[in-house]
Coordinates of N, CA and C and ligand atoms in Angstrom, one line a residue:
X1017 N -36.3 31.9 51.1 CA -36.7 32.1 49.6 C -36.0 30.7 49.1
X1018 N -34.9 30.8 49.4 CA -34.2 29.8 48.4 C -34.5 28.3 48.5
X1019 N -34.9 28.2 49.8 CA -35.5 26.8 50.2 C -36.7 26.8 49.8
X1020 N -37.3 27.3 49.5 CA -39.3 27.2 48.7 C -38.7 27.2 47.3
X1021 N -37.5 27.8 46.8 CA -37.4 27.9 45.0 C -37.0 26.5 44.7
X1022 N -36.0 25.5 45.5 CA -35.2 24.6 45.6 C -36.3 23.6 45.6
X1023 N -37.6 23.6 46.7 CA -38.6 22.8 46.6 C -39.6 22.3 45.7
X1024 N -39.2 23.7 45.0 CA -40.7 23.8 43.5 C -39.7 23.1 42.6
X1025 N -38.6 23.5 42.6 CA -37.5 22.8 41.4 C -37.7 21.1 41.2
X1026 N -37.8 20.8 42.2 CA -37.2 19.5 43.1 C -39.2 19.2 42.6
X1027 N -39.9 19.2 43.0 CA -41.4 19.1 42.9 C -41.6 18.7 41.5
X1028 N -41.1 20.2 40.8 CA -41.5 19.9 39.0 C -40.9 18.8 38.4
X1029 N -39.5 18.6 38.7 CA -38.8 17.5 38.2 C -39.6 16.1 38.4
X1030 N -40.4 16.0 39.4 CA -40.8 14.6 40.0 C -42.0 14.8 38.9
X1031 N -42.6 15.5 39.0 CA -44.1 16.1 37.9 C -43.4 15.2 36.5
X1032 N -42.6 16.2 36.2 CA -42.5 15.8 34.9 C -41.8 14.1 34.5
X1033 N -41.2 14.3 35.6 CA -40.5 12.4 35.3 C -41.7 11.5 35.5
X1034 N -42.8 11.9 36.5 CA -44.0 10.9 36.6 C -45.1 11.5 34.7
X1035 N -44.8 12.5 34.2 CA -45.7 12.8 33.1 C -45.0 11.9 31.9
X1036 N -43.3 11.9 32.2 CA -42.6 11.2 30.9 C -43.2 9.8 31.1
X1037 N -43.2 9.2 32.6 CA -43.5 7.5 32.8 C -45.2 7.5 32.2
X1038 N -45.7 8.0 31.9 CA -47.0 7.8 31.7 C -46.9 7.8 30.1
X1039 N -46.4 8.7 29.4 CA -46.3 9.4 28.3 C -45.9 8.2 26.9
X1040 N -45.2 8.5 26.2 CA -44.5 7.6 24.8 C -43.3 6.9 25.5
X1041 N -43.3 5.4 25.3 CA -42.5 4.7 25.9 C -40.9 5.4 24.9
X1042 N -41.3 5.7 23.6 CA -40.0 5.8 22.5 C -39.1 7.1 23.0
X1043 N -39.7 7.8 24.0 CA -39.1 8.8 24.4 C -37.7 8.8 24.8
X1044 N -37.7 7.1 25.7 CA -36.6 6.8 26.0 C -35.9 5.3 25.2
X1045 N -36.4 5.5 24.1 CA -35.4 4.3 23.1 C -34.8 5.2 22.1
X1046 N -33.3 5.0 22.1 CA -32.5 5.8 21.4 C -31.5 4.4 20.3
X1047 N -31.4 5.0 18.9 CA -30.8 4.0 18.3 C -29.3 4.3 17.5
X1048 N -28.8 5.2 17.8 CA -27.6 5.5 17.3 C -27.1 5.9 18.5
X1049 N -25.5 6.0 17.9 CA -25.0 5.2 17.6 C -25.1 3.9 17.5
X1050 N -25.3 2.8 16.4 CA -25.1 1.4 16.4 C -23.7 0.7 16.9
X1051 N -24.1 -0.2 18.2 CA -22.6 -0.8 18.4 C -22.3 -2.0 17.2
X1052 N -21.6 -2.0 16.8 CA -20.5 -2.7 15.6 C -20.8 -4.0 16.0
X1053 N -21.5 -5.2 14.9 CA -22.0 -6.3 15.0 C -20.3 -7.2 14.8
X1054 N -19.9 -7.8 16.3 CA -18.9 -8.7 15.9 C -19.8 -10.0 16.2
X1055 N -18.9 -10.9 14.9 CA -19.2 -12.6 14.9 C -18.1 -13.3 16.2
X1056 N -18.8 -13.6 17.1 CA -18.2 -14.7 18.1 C -17.5 -15.9 17.4
X1057 N -16.3 -16.2 18.4 CA -15.6 -17.5 17.9 C -16.9 -18.6 17.9
X1058 N -15.9 -19.5 18.0 CA -17.0 -20.6 17.9 C -16.7 -21.2 19.3
X1059 N -15.7 -21.0 20.1 CA -15.9 -21.6 21.4 C -15.3 -19.4 21.9
X1060 N -15.4 -19.3 23.2 CA -15.3 -18.4 23.9 C -13.8 -17.9 23.5
X1061 N -13.3 -19.0 23.4 CA -11.3 -18.8 23.4 C -11.1 -18.4 21.9
X1062 N -11.5 -18.8 21.0 CA -11.6 -18.6 19.6 C -11.4 -16.6 19.7
X1063 N -10.6 -16.4 18.1 CA -10.6 -15.1 18.3 C -12.0 -14.7 17.9
X1064 N -12.5 -13.5 18.0 CA -13.7 -13.0 17.4 C -13.3 -12.0 16.2
X1065 N -13.9 -11.3 15.1 CA -14.1 -11.1 14.3 C -12.8 -9.5 14.0
X1066 N -13.1 -8.9 14.9 CA -12.3 -7.8 14.7 C -10.8 -7.9 16.1
X1067 N -10.8 -8.9 16.4 CA -9.7 -9.3 17.0 C -8.4 -9.0 16.2
X1068 N -7.0 -8.4 17.0 CA -5.8 -8.5 16.8 C -5.7 -9.7 17.1
X1069 N -4.9 -10.8 15.8 CA -4.5 -11.9 16.6 C -3.1 -12.1 16.5
X1070 N -2.2 -12.0 17.8 CA -1.0 -11.7 18.2 C -0.5 -13.2 17.8
X1071 N -0.9 -14.4 18.3 CA -0.1 -15.7 17.8 C -1.1 -16.7 17.5
X1072 N -1.0 -17.3 16.6 CA -1.9 -18.6 16.0 C -1.3 -19.3 16.2
X1073 N 0.0 -19.5 16.4 CA 0.3 -21.2 16.5 C 1.7 -20.8 15.5
X1074 N 1.6 -20.5 14.3 CA 2.5 -20.1 13.2 C 3.8 -19.8 13.2
X1075 N 3.8 -18.9 13.7 CA 5.1 -17.6 13.8 C 5.2 -16.4 14.6
X1076 N 6.5 -16.2 14.5 CA 6.6 -15.0 15.5 C 6.2 -13.6 14.9
X1077 N 5.4 -13.4 14.0 CA 5.3 -12.3 13.0 C 5.1 -11.0 13.6
X1078 N 4.4 -11.4 15.0 CA 4.0 -9.9 15.6 C 4.8 -9.6 16.7
X1079 N 6.3 -10.1 17.0 CA 6.7 -10.3 17.9 C 8.1 -9.7 17.3
X1080 N 8.8 -9.2 18.6 CA 10.3 -9.2 18.5 C 11.2 -9.8 19.9
X1081 N 12.4 -9.6 19.8 CA 13.1 -10.0 20.8 C 13.6 -9.4 21.6
X1082 N 13.3 -9.1 23.0 CA 13.9 -8.1 23.5 C 15.1 -8.0 23.7
X1083 N 16.2 -8.8 23.0 CA 17.9 -8.4 23.1 C 18.2 -8.2 21.7
X1084 N 16.9 -7.9 20.8 CA 17.4 -7.3 20.0 C 17.7 -8.3 18.8
X1085 N 17.9 -9.8 18.7 CA 18.4 -10.8 18.0 C 17.3 -11.2 17.5
X1086 N 17.1 -12.6 16.4 CA 15.8 -13.4 16.2 C 15.2 -14.0 17.9
X1087 N 14.0 -14.2 17.7 CA 13.6 -14.7 18.7 C 14.3 -16.4 18.9
X1088 N 14.8 -16.7 20.0 CA 15.2 -18.2 20.1 C 14.0 -18.7 20.8
X1089 N 12.8 -18.7 21.0 CA 11.9 -19.7 21.5 C 11.5 -20.6 20.2
X1090 N 10.9 -21.4 20.8 CA 10.6 -22.4 19.8 C 8.8 -22.2 19.4
X1091 N 8.5 -23.0 18.3 CA 7.2 -23.2 18.3 C 7.2 -24.6 17.5
X1092 N 6.2 -25.1 18.1 CA 5.6 -26.6 18.2 C 3.8 -26.7 18.6
X1093 N 3.6 -27.5 17.7 CA 1.8 -27.9 17.9 C 1.3 -26.7 18.2
X1094 N 1.3 -25.6 17.1 CA 0.7 -24.3 17.8 C 0.9 -23.7 18.9
X1095 N 2.0 -24.0 19.1 CA 2.3 -23.0 20.6 C 3.8 -22.8 20.6
X1096 N 4.0 -21.6 21.2 CA 5.7 -21.0 21.3 C 5.9 -21.2 22.7
X1097 N 7.3 -21.5 23.1 CA 7.7 -22.3 23.9 C 9.1 -21.5 24.7
X1098 N 8.9 -21.1 25.8 CA 10.2 -20.0 26.3 C 11.2 -20.8 26.0
X1099 N 12.7 -20.4 25.6 CA 14.0 -20.7 25.5 C 14.6 -20.2 27.1
X1100 N 14.9 -20.6 27.8 CA 15.3 -19.8 29.3 C 16.4 -19.5 28.6
X1101 N 16.7 -18.5 29.3 CA 18.0 -17.7 29.0 C 18.3 -16.9 28.0
X1102 N 17.3 -17.0 26.9 CA 17.1 -16.3 25.6 C 16.9 -14.9 25.8
X1103 N 16.0 -14.2 27.0 CA 15.1 -13.2 26.9 C 13.6 -13.2 26.4
X1104 N 13.1 -12.4 27.0 CA 11.3 -12.2 26.4 C 11.6 -11.8 25.1
X1105 N 9.9 -11.7 25.0 CA 9.7 -11.3 23.7 C 8.6 -10.4 23.9
X1106 N 8.5 -9.5 22.8 CA 7.9 -8.3 22.9 C 6.6 -7.9 21.5
X1107 N 5.3 -7.4 21.6 CA 5.0 -7.3 20.5 C 5.4 -6.2 19.6
X1108 N 5.3 -6.3 18.2 CA 5.6 -5.1 17.8 C 4.9 -3.7 17.7
X1109 N 3.6 -4.1 18.2 CA 2.6 -3.0 17.8 C 2.5 -2.9 19.6
X1110 N 1.9 -1.3 19.7 CA 1.6 -0.9 20.7 C 0.1 -1.1 21.5
X1111 N -0.3 -1.0 22.5 CA -1.7 -1.0 23.1 C -2.1 -0.7 24.1
X1112 N -2.7 -0.1 24.5 CA -3.4 0.7 25.5 C -4.6 0.1 26.4
X1113 N -5.9 0.5 26.6 CA -6.9 0.0 26.8 C -7.7 -1.0 25.9
X1114 N -7.6 -2.1 26.3 CA -7.7 -3.8 25.7 C -8.5 -4.6 26.7
X1115 N -9.1 -5.5 25.4 CA -9.2 -7.0 25.9 C -8.3 -7.9 25.5
X1116 N -7.8 -8.6 26.4 CA -6.6 -9.7 26.0 C -7.1 -11.2 26.4
X1117 N -7.1 -12.3 25.3 CA -7.1 -13.5 25.5 C -5.7 -14.1 25.4
X1118 N -5.2 -14.8 26.0 CA -3.9 -16.0 26.1 C -3.8 -16.8 26.8
X1119 N -3.5 -18.1 26.2 CA -3.1 -19.3 26.7 C -1.8 -19.8 26.9
X1120 N -1.9 -20.3 28.1 CA -0.8 -20.7 29.1 C -0.4 -21.7 29.4
X1121 N 0.6 -22.4 29.6 CA 1.0 -23.9 30.1 C 2.1 -24.1 30.5
X1122 N 2.1 -24.8 32.0 CA 3.7 -24.8 32.4 C 3.9 -26.0 32.3
X1123 N 5.4 -26.6 32.5 CA 5.6 -28.1 32.1 C 5.0 -28.8 32.9
X1124 N 5.0 -30.0 32.2 CA 4.0 -31.2 32.6 C 5.3 -31.5 33.9
X1125 N 6.4 -31.7 33.6 CA 7.6 -32.5 33.9 C 7.8 -31.2 35.2
X1126 N 7.4 -31.2 36.7 CA 7.4 -30.2 37.9 C 9.3 -30.2 37.9
X1127 N 9.5 -29.4 38.0 CA 11.1 -28.9 38.5 C 10.8 -27.6 39.3
X1128 N 11.5 -27.7 40.5 CA 11.6 -26.6 41.3 C 10.6 -26.1 42.2
X1129 N 10.6 -25.3 42.7 CA 9.4 -24.8 43.6 C 9.2 -23.1 44.0
X1130 N 8.3 -23.0 44.1 CA 7.8 -21.3 44.5 C 8.0 -20.8 43.2
X1131 N 8.9 -19.4 43.3 CA 8.8 -18.7 42.0 C 9.7 -19.3 40.9
X1132 N 10.2 -20.7 41.0 CA 11.2 -21.1 40.3 C 10.5 -22.5 39.3
X1133 N 8.9 -22.4 39.5 CA 8.1 -23.5 39.2 C 7.3 -22.9 37.9
X1134 N 7.6 -23.3 36.8 CA 7.0 -22.6 35.8 C 6.4 -21.3 35.8
X1135 N 7.8 -20.2 36.0 CA 7.4 -19.3 35.8 C 7.5 -18.0 34.5
X1136 N 6.5 -17.5 34.3 CA 7.0 -16.1 33.1 C 5.5 -15.5 33.6
X1137 N 5.4 -14.7 32.4 CA 4.6 -13.1 32.8 C 4.1 -12.6 31.2
X1138 N 2.9 -11.9 31.7 CA 2.7 -11.2 30.9 C 2.7 -9.5 31.0
X1139 N 3.6 -8.7 30.8 CA 3.9 -7.6 30.9 C 3.0 -6.9 30.1
X1140 N 1.7 -6.2 30.6 CA 0.8 -5.3 29.9 C 1.5 -4.0 29.8
X1141 N 1.6 -3.3 28.6 CA 2.5 -2.2 28.0 C 3.6 -2.3 28.6
X1142 N 4.3 -3.3 28.6 CA 5.6 -4.1 28.9 C 6.1 -3.4 30.5
X1143 N 5.0 -3.1 31.3 CA 5.2 -2.3 32.7 C 4.4 -3.1 34.0
X1144 N 3.2 -3.6 33.6 CA 2.4 -4.1 34.8 C 2.5 -5.8 34.1
X1145 N 2.9 -6.8 35.5 CA 2.8 -7.9 35.3 C 2.0 -8.6 35.8
X1146 N 1.2 -9.2 34.8 CA -0.1 -10.3 35.6 C 1.1 -11.6 35.3
X1147 N 1.0 -11.9 36.5 CA 2.0 -13.6 36.9 C 1.5 -14.6 36.2
X1148 N 2.4 -15.2 35.5 CA 2.4 -17.0 35.2 C 3.4 -17.8 35.7
X1149 N 2.6 -18.5 36.5 CA 3.1 -19.4 37.6 C 2.3 -20.5 38.0
X1150 N 3.1 -22.1 37.7 CA 2.4 -23.1 38.3 C 2.1 -23.0 39.7
X1151 N 0.8 -22.6 40.1 CA 0.6 -23.0 41.5 C -0.2 -23.8 42.2
X1152 N -0.4 -25.2 41.2 CA -0.9 -25.9 41.3 C -0.2 -26.8 42.6
X1153 N -0.5 -26.6 43.6 CA -0.1 -27.6 45.0 C 1.7 -26.8 45.5
X1154 N 1.6 -25.4 44.8 CA 2.7 -24.9 44.7 C 3.0 -23.4 45.6
X1155 N 3.4 -23.2 47.0 CA 3.4 -22.5 47.4 C 4.0 -21.0 47.3
X1156 N 3.9 -20.3 47.5 CA 4.8 -18.9 47.7 C 4.0 -17.9 47.7
X1157 N 4.5 -16.7 48.0 CA 3.8 -15.4 48.3 C 2.8 -15.0 47.5
X1158 N 1.7 -14.6 48.0 CA 0.2 -14.4 47.5 C 0.3 -13.5 46.3
X1159 N 1.2 -12.5 46.9 CA 1.3 -11.3 45.8 C 2.2 -11.7 44.6
X1160 N 2.3 -13.1 44.7 CA 3.5 -13.1 43.2 C 2.5 -14.5 42.9
X1161 N 2.0 -15.2 43.0 CA 1.1 -16.3 42.5 C 0.3 -16.2 41.1
X1162 N 0.1 -17.2 40.7 CA -0.3 -17.0 39.0 C -2.0 -16.4 39.6
X1163 N -2.1 -15.5 38.7 CA -3.8 -14.3 38.7 C -3.1 -13.3 39.7
X1164 N -1.9 -13.2 39.8 CA -1.6 -12.2 40.9 C -1.3 -10.9 39.7
X1165 N -1.5 -9.5 39.7 CA -0.4 -8.8 39.3 C 0.4 -8.7 40.5
X1166 N 1.8 -8.9 40.3 CA 3.2 -9.4 40.7 C 3.3 -8.3 41.8
X1167 N 3.6 -8.8 42.7 CA 3.5 -7.8 43.8 C 2.8 -7.0 44.1
X1168 N 1.6 -6.5 43.8 CA 0.6 -5.7 43.7 C -0.7 -6.7 44.4
X1169 N -1.3 -7.0 43.5 CA -2.7 -7.8 43.9 C -2.8 -8.9 43.9
X1170 N -3.4 -9.8 44.7 CA -3.5 -11.1 45.2 C -4.7 -11.6 44.5
X1171 N -4.3 -12.4 43.7 CA -6.2 -12.9 43.3 C -7.1 -13.2 44.2
X1172 N -8.0 -13.3 43.6 CA -9.3 -13.5 44.8 C -9.5 -15.6 44.8
X1173 N -9.0 -15.6 44.0 CA -8.6 -17.7 44.4 C -7.5 -17.9 43.5
X1174 N -7.0 -19.2 44.0 CA -6.3 -20.2 43.1 C -7.1 -21.0 41.7
X1175 N -6.9 -20.5 41.0 CA -7.6 -21.0 39.9 C -7.2 -22.1 38.6
X1176 N -5.8 -22.3 39.7 CA -4.9 -23.1 38.4 C -5.1 -24.4 37.8
X1177 N -5.0 -24.9 36.9 CA -5.2 -26.5 36.2 C -4.0 -26.7 37.0
X1178 N -3.7 -28.2 36.8 CA -2.3 -29.1 36.9 C -1.4 -28.5 36.2
X1179 N -0.1 -28.7 36.1 CA 1.1 -28.9 35.4 C 0.5 -29.3 33.9
X1180 N 1.4 -28.7 33.1 CA 0.8 -29.8 31.7 C -0.4 -29.1 30.9
X1181 N -1.1 -29.0 32.0 CA -2.6 -28.2 31.2 C -2.6 -27.2 30.5
X1182 N -3.5 -26.8 29.7 CA -3.8 -25.4 29.2 C -4.2 -24.5 30.2
X1183 N -4.1 -23.3 30.5 CA -4.8 -22.5 31.1 C -5.1 -21.1 30.4
X1184 N -6.4 -20.6 30.4 CA -6.7 -19.2 30.0 C -6.7 -17.7 31.1
X1185 N -5.9 -16.6 30.0 CA -6.4 -16.0 30.6 C -7.4 -14.6 29.9
X1186 N -8.3 -14.1 30.7 CA -8.9 -13.1 29.7 C -8.7 -11.7 30.7
X1187 N -8.1 -10.6 29.9 CA -8.3 -9.8 30.8 C -8.6 -8.8 30.4
X1188 N -9.2 -7.4 31.1 CA -9.6 -6.2 30.7 C -8.4 -5.5 31.2
X1189 N -7.7 -4.6 30.4 CA -6.9 -3.5 30.7 C -7.4 -2.3 30.6
X1190 N -7.6 -1.3 31.6 CA -7.2 -0.1 31.4 C -6.2 0.9 31.6
X1191 N -5.8 1.0 30.5 CA -4.2 1.9 30.7 C -4.4 3.2 31.6
X1192 N -3.0 3.9 32.5 CA -2.9 4.5 33.3 C -2.8 6.1 32.5
X1193 N -3.6 6.8 32.7 CA -3.7 8.2 32.5 C -2.5 9.2 32.8
X1194 N -1.8 9.9 32.0 CA -0.8 10.8 32.7 C -1.3 12.5 32.3
X1195 N -1.0 13.3 33.0 CA -0.7 14.7 32.6 C 0.4 15.0 32.2
X1196 N 0.5 15.7 31.1 CA 2.0 16.1 30.4 C 3.3 16.3 31.3
X1197 N 2.8 16.9 32.6 CA 4.1 17.1 33.4 C 4.6 15.9 34.0
X1198 N 4.2 14.5 33.8 CA 4.5 13.0 34.1 C 3.4 12.6 35.4
X1199 N 2.5 13.2 35.5 CA 1.8 13.3 36.8 C 0.7 12.7 36.7
X1200 N 0.4 11.1 37.7 CA -0.6 10.3 37.1 C -2.0 11.3 37.2
X1201 N -2.9 10.8 36.3 CA -4.1 11.2 36.0 C -4.9 10.4 36.8
X1202 N -5.1 9.3 36.1 CA -5.6 8.1 36.4 C -5.0 6.9 36.8
X1203 N -4.9 5.9 37.7 CA -4.2 4.8 37.4 C -4.6 3.6 36.6
X1204 N -4.0 3.0 36.3 CA -4.2 1.3 35.6 C -5.4 0.7 36.2
X1205 N -6.2 0.2 35.4 CA -7.2 -1.1 36.5 C -7.4 -2.5 35.5
X1206 N -7.5 -3.3 36.2 CA -7.5 -4.4 35.4 C -8.4 -5.8 36.3
X1207 N -9.0 -6.0 35.4 CA -9.7 -7.6 35.5 C -9.2 -8.4 34.9
X1208 N -9.5 -9.7 35.5 CA -8.8 -11.0 34.8 C -9.5 -12.0 35.1
X1209 N -10.1 -12.9 34.7 CA -10.3 -14.6 34.4 C -9.4 -15.0 34.3
X1210 N -9.3 -15.8 35.3 CA -8.4 -17.4 34.7 C -9.1 -18.5 34.6
X1211 N -9.0 -19.3 33.6 CA -10.0 -20.6 33.3 C -11.3 -19.8 33.7
X1212 N -11.6 -19.0 33.3 CA -13.0 -18.6 33.5 C -13.8 -17.9 34.4
X1213 N -12.3 -17.8 35.6 CA -13.1 -17.7 37.2 C -12.1 -16.3 37.2
X1214 N -13.5 -15.5 37.7 CA -12.7 -14.0 38.5 C -11.7 -14.2 39.1
X1215 N -10.7 -13.9 38.9 CA -9.6 -13.8 40.0 C -9.0 -12.1 40.7
X1216 N -9.2 -11.4 39.5 CA -9.1 -9.7 39.8 C -10.3 -9.1 38.9
X1217 N -10.8 -8.3 40.3 CA -12.2 -7.6 39.8 C -11.8 -6.2 39.6
X1218 N -11.4 -5.7 38.8 CA -11.2 -4.1 38.5 C -10.3 -3.5 39.2
X1219 N -9.5 -4.0 39.4 CA -8.5 -3.4 40.5 C -7.7 -2.4 40.0
X1220 N -7.5 -1.6 40.9 CA -6.3 -0.4 40.3 C -5.1 -1.1 40.8
X1221 N -4.3 -0.8 39.8 CA -2.6 -0.9 40.1 C -2.1 0.2 40.7
X1222 N -0.8 -0.1 41.5 CA -0.3 0.8 42.2 C 1.0 1.6 41.5
X1223 N 1.3 0.7 40.3 CA 2.5 1.3 39.4 C 3.1 0.3 38.6
X1224 N 4.4 0.8 38.0 CA 4.6 -0.6 37.2 C 5.1 -1.6 38.2
X1225 N 5.4 -2.7 37.8 CA 5.8 -4.1 38.4 C 7.8 -3.7 38.9
X1226 N 7.6 -4.0 40.3 CA 9.1 -4.1 40.8 C 9.6 -5.1 41.4
X1227 N 10.4 -5.9 41.4 CA 10.8 -6.9 41.9 C 11.3 -6.3 43.1
X1228 N 12.0 -5.4 43.3 CA 12.5 -4.8 44.9 C 11.7 -3.6 45.0
X1229 N 11.3 -3.4 46.2 CA 10.5 -1.6 46.5 C 9.0 -1.3 45.8
X1230 N 8.8 -0.3 46.1 CA 7.3 -0.5 45.8 C 7.2 -0.1 44.4
X1231 N 5.5 -0.3 43.6 CA 5.7 0.0 42.8 C 5.3 1.5 42.5
X1232 N 5.7 2.2 41.1 CA 5.5 3.5 40.8 C 5.2 3.9 39.5
X1233 N 4.7 4.6 39.1 CA 4.0 5.1 38.3 C 5.0 6.0 37.3
X1234 N 5.5 6.0 36.2 CA 6.2 6.6 35.5 C 5.7 6.7 34.0
X1235 N 5.6 8.2 33.8 CA 4.6 8.5 32.3 C 5.2 7.8 31.6
X1236 N 4.2 7.1 30.6 CA 4.7 6.8 29.3 C 3.4 7.0 28.2
X1237 N 3.7 6.1 27.0 CA 2.5 6.5 26.1 C 1.6 6.0 26.0
X1238 N 0.4 6.2 25.4 CA -1.0 5.7 25.7 C -1.0 4.5 25.3
X1239 N 0.1 3.9 24.5 CA 0.0 2.3 24.0 C 1.5 2.0 23.9
X1240 N 1.8 0.8 24.3 CA 3.0 0.4 24.6 C 2.9 -1.1 24.6
X1241 N 4.2 -1.9 24.0 CA 3.7 -3.0 23.5 C 3.8 -4.2 24.6
X1242 N 3.0 -5.0 24.3 CA 3.1 -6.4 25.3 C 4.4 -7.5 25.6
X1243 N 5.0 -7.7 26.8 CA 6.2 -8.5 26.7 C 5.4 -9.9 27.3
X1244 N 6.3 -10.9 27.4 CA 6.1 -12.3 27.9 C 7.5 -12.5 28.0
X1245 N 7.5 -12.7 29.7 CA 9.0 -13.1 30.3 C 9.5 -14.5 30.3
X1246 N 10.8 -14.1 30.1 CA 11.6 -15.5 30.2 C 12.1 -15.5 31.4
X1247 N 11.5 -16.2 32.4 CA 12.3 -16.6 33.7 C 12.9 -17.9 33.6
X1248 N 13.2 -18.5 32.7 CA 13.9 -19.7 32.9 C 13.4 -20.7 32.7
X1249 N 12.3 -20.7 32.8 CA 11.7 -22.2 32.7 C 10.5 -22.2 31.0
X1250 N 10.6 -23.3 30.7 CA 9.9 -23.4 29.4 C 8.4 -23.5 29.6
X1251 N 7.7 -22.3 29.9 CA 6.5 -22.0 29.8 C 6.0 -21.9 28.3
X1252 N 4.7 -22.4 27.8 CA 4.1 -22.0 26.4 C 2.9 -21.5 26.8
X1253 N 2.8 -20.9 25.5 CA 1.8 -19.8 24.8 C 1.0 -19.9 23.6
X1254 N -0.1 -20.1 23.5 CA -0.8 -20.1 22.5 C -2.0 -19.5 22.4
X1255 N -2.7 -18.9 21.2 CA -4.1 -18.6 20.8 C -3.9 -17.2 21.9
X1256 N -3.1 -16.2 21.0 CA -3.4 -14.8 22.0 C -3.8 -14.1 20.7
X1257 N -5.2 -13.2 21.5 CA -5.7 -12.1 20.7 C -6.0 -11.2 21.6
X1258 N -6.3 -10.1 20.8 CA -6.3 -9.1 21.6 C -7.8 -7.7 21.0
X1259 N -8.5 -7.0 21.4 CA -9.0 -6.2 21.0 C -9.3 -5.1 21.7
X1260 N -8.2 -4.0 20.8 CA -7.9 -2.3 21.5 C -9.4 -2.2 21.9
X1261 N -9.6 -1.2 22.7 CA -10.7 -0.1 23.3 C -10.6 0.9 22.8
Ligands
MG673 MG1 6.8 -14.0 36.3

């Protein structure tokens, strides 16, 4: 009996779908809610109209020093540069799910090798490091090269430009969710384009970045600031903007 009823339901659904296809096309068109109009920048690197500009080349007004002093990094020619040994910098505002555009440049004068060459990093939510490194003919562990989520996710390709050239990251980040009791509800996810080339495709993060040991999730807020790393090398950044989602 049950089987017959099930078949009847399935059959009437098919009939209804067929009837709809033969009927009014307007039945499958809707007009609300309307996606807001966003004016694109002149190039895709320019901040669109609804972006929060975190660095436009002029000042550190959106940033604070991790060591609680004045920021000791320098600004010249529209770019900020790490002053090694003075500590990282962090946005004043917190962000969760977002689209982030950031441009970076490792030093033209090559010094050091492996992780010691043009190392910095973008810590999403202050915890999940998207590695910045000069990996142009520079060997290191692959889960620590440019485009990696440090010590977690190896990039699909090495999309590095030569040292001294500007490079871009376009990141789509979904923040992790936690239950009240701190247990992970859903992990963070990330998609990254380096210089327009897909290097991370909607990958799941394993937890916060750890230098030693396995990554681990620890409950944090829905919105947390973004940090840029001082790893001792004079890496530069410019044109940083974000679209919270
Ligand atoms: Mg780093």
